[in-house]
Each structure stands twice: as C-alpha cells, then as structure tokens.
PDB file of C-alpha atoms in Angstrom:
ATOM      1  CA  MET A   1     121.960 141.903 109.535  1.00 39.00           C
ATOM      2  CA  LYS A   2     122.644 143.659 112.775  1.00 59.00           C
ATOM      3  CA  SER A   3     122.738 147.429 112.580  1.00 58.00           C
ATOM      4  CA  ILE A   4     125.870 149.172 113.811  1.00 66.00           C
ATOM      5  CA  ARG A   5     125.162 151.131 116.958  1.00 78.00           C
ATOM      6  CA  TYR A   6     126.558 154.548 117.802  1.00 81.00           C
ATOM      7  CA  LYS A   7     128.886 153.149 120.484  1.00 80.00           C
ATOM      8  CA  GLN A   8     130.428 150.695 118.069  1.00 82.00           C
ATOM      9  CA  MET A   9     130.847 153.361 115.397  1.00 86.00           C
ATOM     10  CA  ALA A  10     132.437 155.773 117.902  1.00 86.00           C
ATOM     11  CA  SER A  11     134.905 153.135 119.076  1.00 87.00           C
ATOM     12  CA  LEU A  12     135.804 152.208 115.511  1.00 89.00           C
ATOM     13  CA  ILE A  13     136.438 155.874 114.680  1.00 91.00           C
ATOM     14  CA  CYS A  14     138.601 156.255 117.815  1.00 91.00           C
ATOM     15  CA  ILE A  15     140.671 153.185 116.963  1.00 92.00           C
ATOM     16  CA  ILE A  16     141.230 154.351 113.383  1.00 94.00           C
ATOM     17  CA  THR A  17     142.114 157.853 114.596  1.00 94.00           C
ATOM     18  CA  ALA A  18     144.622 156.447 117.100  1.00 92.00           C
ATOM     19  CA  ILE A  19     146.301 154.323 114.435  1.00 93.00           C
ATOM     20  CA  VAL A  20     146.495 157.249 111.997  1.00 94.00           C
ATOM     21  CA  PHE A  21     147.948 159.607 114.625  1.00 92.00           C
ATOM     22  CA  ALA A  22     150.528 157.033 115.734  1.00 90.00           C
ATOM     23  CA  PHE A  23     151.552 156.442 112.113  1.00 91.00           C
ATOM     24  CA  MET A  24     151.747 160.177 111.366  1.00 90.00           C
ATOM     25  CA  GLY A  25     153.833 160.710 114.501  1.00 88.00           C
ATOM     26  CA  PHE A  26     156.731 158.883 112.874  1.00 85.00           C
ATOM     27  CA  PHE A  27     156.905 161.331 109.967  1.00 87.00           C
ATOM     28  CA  THR A  28     156.730 164.658 111.797  1.00 87.00           C
ATOM     29  CA  PRO A  29     159.981 166.307 112.888  1.00 87.00           C
ATOM     30  CA  PRO A  30     162.029 164.810 114.513  1.00 85.00           C
ATOM     31  CA  THR A  31     161.510 161.913 112.121  1.00 82.00           C
ATOM     32  CA  GLY A  32     161.231 158.494 113.734  1.00 80.00           C
ATOM     33  CA  GLU A  33     160.370 159.804 117.195  1.00 85.00           C
ATOM     34  CA  ILE A  34     156.814 160.085 118.484  1.00 84.00           C
ATOM     35  CA  SER A  35     156.029 163.047 120.727  1.00 87.00           C
ATOM     36  CA  GLU A  36     154.616 162.477 124.215  1.00 90.00           C
ATOM     37  CA  SER A  37     151.452 164.366 123.339  1.00 91.00           C
ATOM     38  CA  VAL A  38     150.781 162.056 120.380  1.00 90.00           C
ATOM     39  CA  LEU A  39     151.316 158.997 122.559  1.00 91.00           C
ATOM     40  CA  TRP A  40     148.987 160.449 125.197  1.00 94.00           C
ATOM     41  CA  PHE A  41     146.281 161.098 122.574  1.00 93.00           C
ATOM     42  CA  VAL A  42     146.639 157.586 121.124  1.00 93.00           C
ATOM     43  CA  ALA A  43     146.376 156.058 124.602  1.00 94.00           C
ATOM     44  CA  GLN A  44     143.274 158.104 125.429  1.00 94.00           C
ATOM     45  CA  CYS A  45     141.589 157.087 122.159  1.00 92.00           C
ATOM     46  CA  LEU A  46     142.304 153.414 122.774  1.00 92.00           C
ATOM     47  CA  ILE A  47     141.138 153.573 126.403  1.00 93.00           C
ATOM     48  CA  PHE A  48     137.929 155.348 125.368  1.00 91.00           C
ATOM     49  CA  SER A  49     137.148 152.855 122.612  1.00 90.00           C
ATOM     50  CA  GLY A  50     137.928 149.922 124.892  1.00 89.00           C
ATOM     51  CA  SER A  51     135.620 151.248 127.573  1.00 89.00           C
ATOM     52  CA  LEU A  52     132.819 151.786 125.049  1.00 85.00           C
ATOM     53  CA  ILE A  53     133.152 148.231 123.776  1.00 85.00           C
ATOM     54  CA  GLY A  54     133.376 146.821 127.310  1.00 84.00           C
ATOM     55  CA  VAL A  55     130.365 148.713 128.625  1.00 83.00           C
ATOM     56  CA  ASP A  56     128.357 147.712 125.562  1.00 78.00           C
ATOM     57  CA  CYS A  57     129.217 144.034 126.069  1.00 79.00           C
ATOM     58  CA  VAL A  58     128.302 144.125 129.767  1.00 80.00           C
ATOM     59  CA  ILE A  59     124.973 145.812 129.063  1.00 79.00           C
ATOM     60  CA  ASP A  60     124.178 143.295 126.317  1.00 78.00           C
ATOM     61  CA  GLN A  61     124.971 140.390 128.651  1.00 79.00           C
ATOM     62  CA  ARG A  62     122.845 141.767 131.457  1.00 83.00           C
ATOM     63  CA  LEU A  63     119.912 142.300 129.106  1.00 82.00           C
ATOM     64  CA  GLY A  64     120.405 138.903 127.466  1.00 80.00           C
ATOM     65  CA  LYS A  65     121.171 140.300 124.014  1.00 70.00           C
ATOM     66  CA  HIS A  66     124.543 138.611 123.526  1.00 61.00           C
ATOM     67  CA  SER A  67     124.803 136.241 120.604  1.00 57.00           C
TER      68      SER A  67
END
C-alpha cells in the first residue's frame, strides 16, 4: 500500500476545510448568504490544494513514478 505523502494530506485537509467553511457560511448571519471573505478563503484553499496535487503529479511524471 502506498503511503500518503505530506502534500496529499495537506491538500486533503485544505479541501475538507474549504467545504466546511462554505457549508458554515450558509448558517451565519445573514442566513443563506455567504460573505465575500468566506468565498475568498474557500477559493484560496481550493487553489492551494489544486496546485499541490498538480505539482506532485508533474514531479512524479518527470521522475517516472506515475502508476
């Protein structure tokens, strides 16, 4: 079994955090409306996790470690 690397764990944590913050944004006053700062944070988390996954895939391909 392949061990989970730090990059993969960090991107998984960022994705989960983004989903939780977006969900919680619906229930804070005013209810049903997500603040701009929450949307900005969610976008930054998703961009960061996407870049970690992308860089990891490129490095694995260049080193011939892709499965």
